[in-house]
């Protein structure tokens, strides 16, 4: 069949949008029920885009219902990757937790059947207002990203998770709805973001709705027209209800503690009309989501029905010829229209997946190691097997990203695996494997992504790909899989991870922040790690001439791949308060390298490797402290202990075993963020902790949520009653009103002034106390714009011979980020009464 030339730019972007949402894009395997579900889905030609702000904001039940009951193509676009969120499973913060949450979303979509997309917006933390979110992100560029996705995805219906006002509960939430309502119209306007139109065309969705749990938001009256949607039906082909499937998807958000019960009953949500043509009875009222929407497509519906009715569970490959005929018919529709479209390209992808499933055809390409460096070689094992008697020939293998292709011309025999080993030469200019939005330095409020075609994708499609050319029942097909490393872990079985291109050598500085409380030097450890055998060179620390480093240069010789060598530089701070950036630079005969290496490893996501800039912050702080021995009760994702060690404290982590010992050895005990929420054993030691204070010790308790009565079941977290509310100040530059200027917390050993509250990041604090005994003293008052002052950020009381401090100030963010004033104030809290 001869095809007329299409616009390759538009085909490329459509194809990229189809392959990018799968983590590994391996051969999709289906059981009989899933094959039948996929065949039925072939007759549904419609798209829905779900819009919200963060990972875990999405209604997985609604997405499951769209994908598996209505069988439309469903996508979820999150404004951010959740970089500003908490992490209940580890210590990652910022872009690291954003990458983790990206893959939790991909795991959720692999279960509920949706696709995952983003904008370039950075989650800069909680905000109360839409205006702050818009101003920080840059409204026009994030709106452009949303318009870009609408024009790519071409949704019939757009669904918002949140209302466009304060009822959304978070400025990011309301901003997502405001942007969605504007993008609904802007995507159809050729005068809005016209630079996109060389890749895509304008698009007008039929309607925009708000997915709400209730229609009643204005004085218990419906705020507009709405429809009620039962979402919890049971699907016999899947053997599960949609509530069960959605709970599995929701439970992928493990870093947020969102494990969900698999309820088995009906649940209904509401779609409240926001824009476009109102729906009267069904979400798709007035929208033809059958093949009739494409000229000449009516005949495909009957062909699909015939495949479904004639499907033989004991011989799925009998359906392959009919599926190939459907594929050919879709191609003929594209010929007649002189162009593919978003529906025909997507349906061809679905047909190809069904052909693979029915033919029992499986293939993958596995390098013998999980990484390689540019200009190096790697062996790859290609495995192909057909578990049917379909007439299949593997004709050729082509390795995209290299100059390697191999002619095979081998007919596949039932269940007789074909194993091919080849060696690839990696190009000398091959980029390292880095999440695409982290290649450039982040701007304030958004990630810098220059390539228009990458914007909004969950991950960049792999550069190194194996393309398989098959003849299946006489029809030529090509399929692609990324090169993916596979190994067996005895306790978990077969595990896949990304195949990485690593720099020849990485240089990782040991700490993110080096804090100097005096003029004494510190050792800075740089870990060199080779990406290949035989890497020889030098490494140096680059810093301003007001600081000094010894030695100036260190030689290294890394003989083996993955070999590590720790080198030590001694850094002498400036004599006065200052802040600089330390940069590690390695030099080899191949060039200079200024990236470190960091990995994220959890069982629910693949191993994730990043190559951050080899930099660290260094501070010379005007700091005094009293007391040196600290006991620390770790909370969730807590990096404060390391920050305290940086300024010379001796920190002992107080496990249950350590808590059972004599606590009088400690000058102060610090309770980490949310420790009462996550550490059940604390309820057994609460009385002992209060006795420690009464006998002359200091306790500083950082923020806890108002659920602290749950896991630890303590009556009070302090010596006297207090209540934890939801009060917070999200403006990191909000004025700090000092209520008691002469209080010891503000004067000893460091004199605290307004300058100490400069340079704070993300927020002032959160989960402030909202009520307290008159035995507590308040120290500060603060507020976000147009809100009442809050005094519950710091509570202090004398108790017996000791001192107790509760603080909702965000020290867990400020100390690891190296904010000088936060160090000085925290040192005062530790030192009080000494």
XYZ file of C-alpha atoms in Angstrom, residues 626-627 630-631 666-671 676 686 688-702 717-720 722 743-746 748-749 775-777 779 794-807 826-834:
65
model
C 25.676 26.658 74.520
C 25.577 22.929 75.087
C 21.983 16.573 71.316
C 19.583 13.647 71.394
C 22.040 15.355 76.685
C 22.053 19.136 76.778
C 18.888 19.095 74.689
C 16.550 16.647 72.979
C 14.956 17.555 69.667
C 11.785 15.923 68.353
C 4.455 11.783 66.949
C 6.413 10.624 76.735
C 10.145 10.037 80.591
C 10.708 12.908 78.164
C 8.724 15.295 80.353
C 10.656 14.100 83.415
C 13.855 14.892 81.500
C 12.645 18.478 81.092
C 11.553 18.743 84.718
C 14.993 17.645 85.833
C 16.764 20.373 83.870
C 16.782 19.292 80.231
C 15.631 21.197 77.156
C 13.239 19.754 74.573
C 12.560 21.403 71.225
C 9.580 19.808 69.466
C 9.165 20.650 65.797
C 3.143 16.628 73.360
C 4.267 19.214 75.903
C 4.115 19.603 79.677
C 0.942 21.690 79.478
C -1.885 22.854 73.644
C 13.001 36.970 75.752
C 16.028 34.654 76.111
C 15.097 32.849 72.870
C 15.839 36.087 71.028
C 21.105 34.350 74.082
C 23.566 33.313 72.929
C 1.767 28.718 81.057
C 3.210 29.000 77.526
C 4.734 32.216 76.201
C 7.407 34.827 70.853
C 6.739 29.204 68.800
C 5.565 28.343 72.321
C 7.979 28.428 75.252
C 7.553 27.338 78.849
C 9.718 26.726 81.865
C 8.899 23.310 83.338
C 10.588 22.327 86.553
C 14.283 22.977 86.115
C 14.177 22.704 82.330
C 12.678 24.318 79.244
C 10.215 23.163 76.596
C 9.875 24.769 73.153
C 7.297 23.908 70.493
C 7.931 25.373 67.041
C 17.574 27.163 66.509
C 20.835 27.371 68.493
C 19.070 29.729 70.899
C 16.246 27.216 71.356
C 18.756 24.473 72.135
C 20.717 26.772 74.461
C 17.852 28.392 76.370
C 18.466 28.426 80.121
C 22.041 27.167 79.801
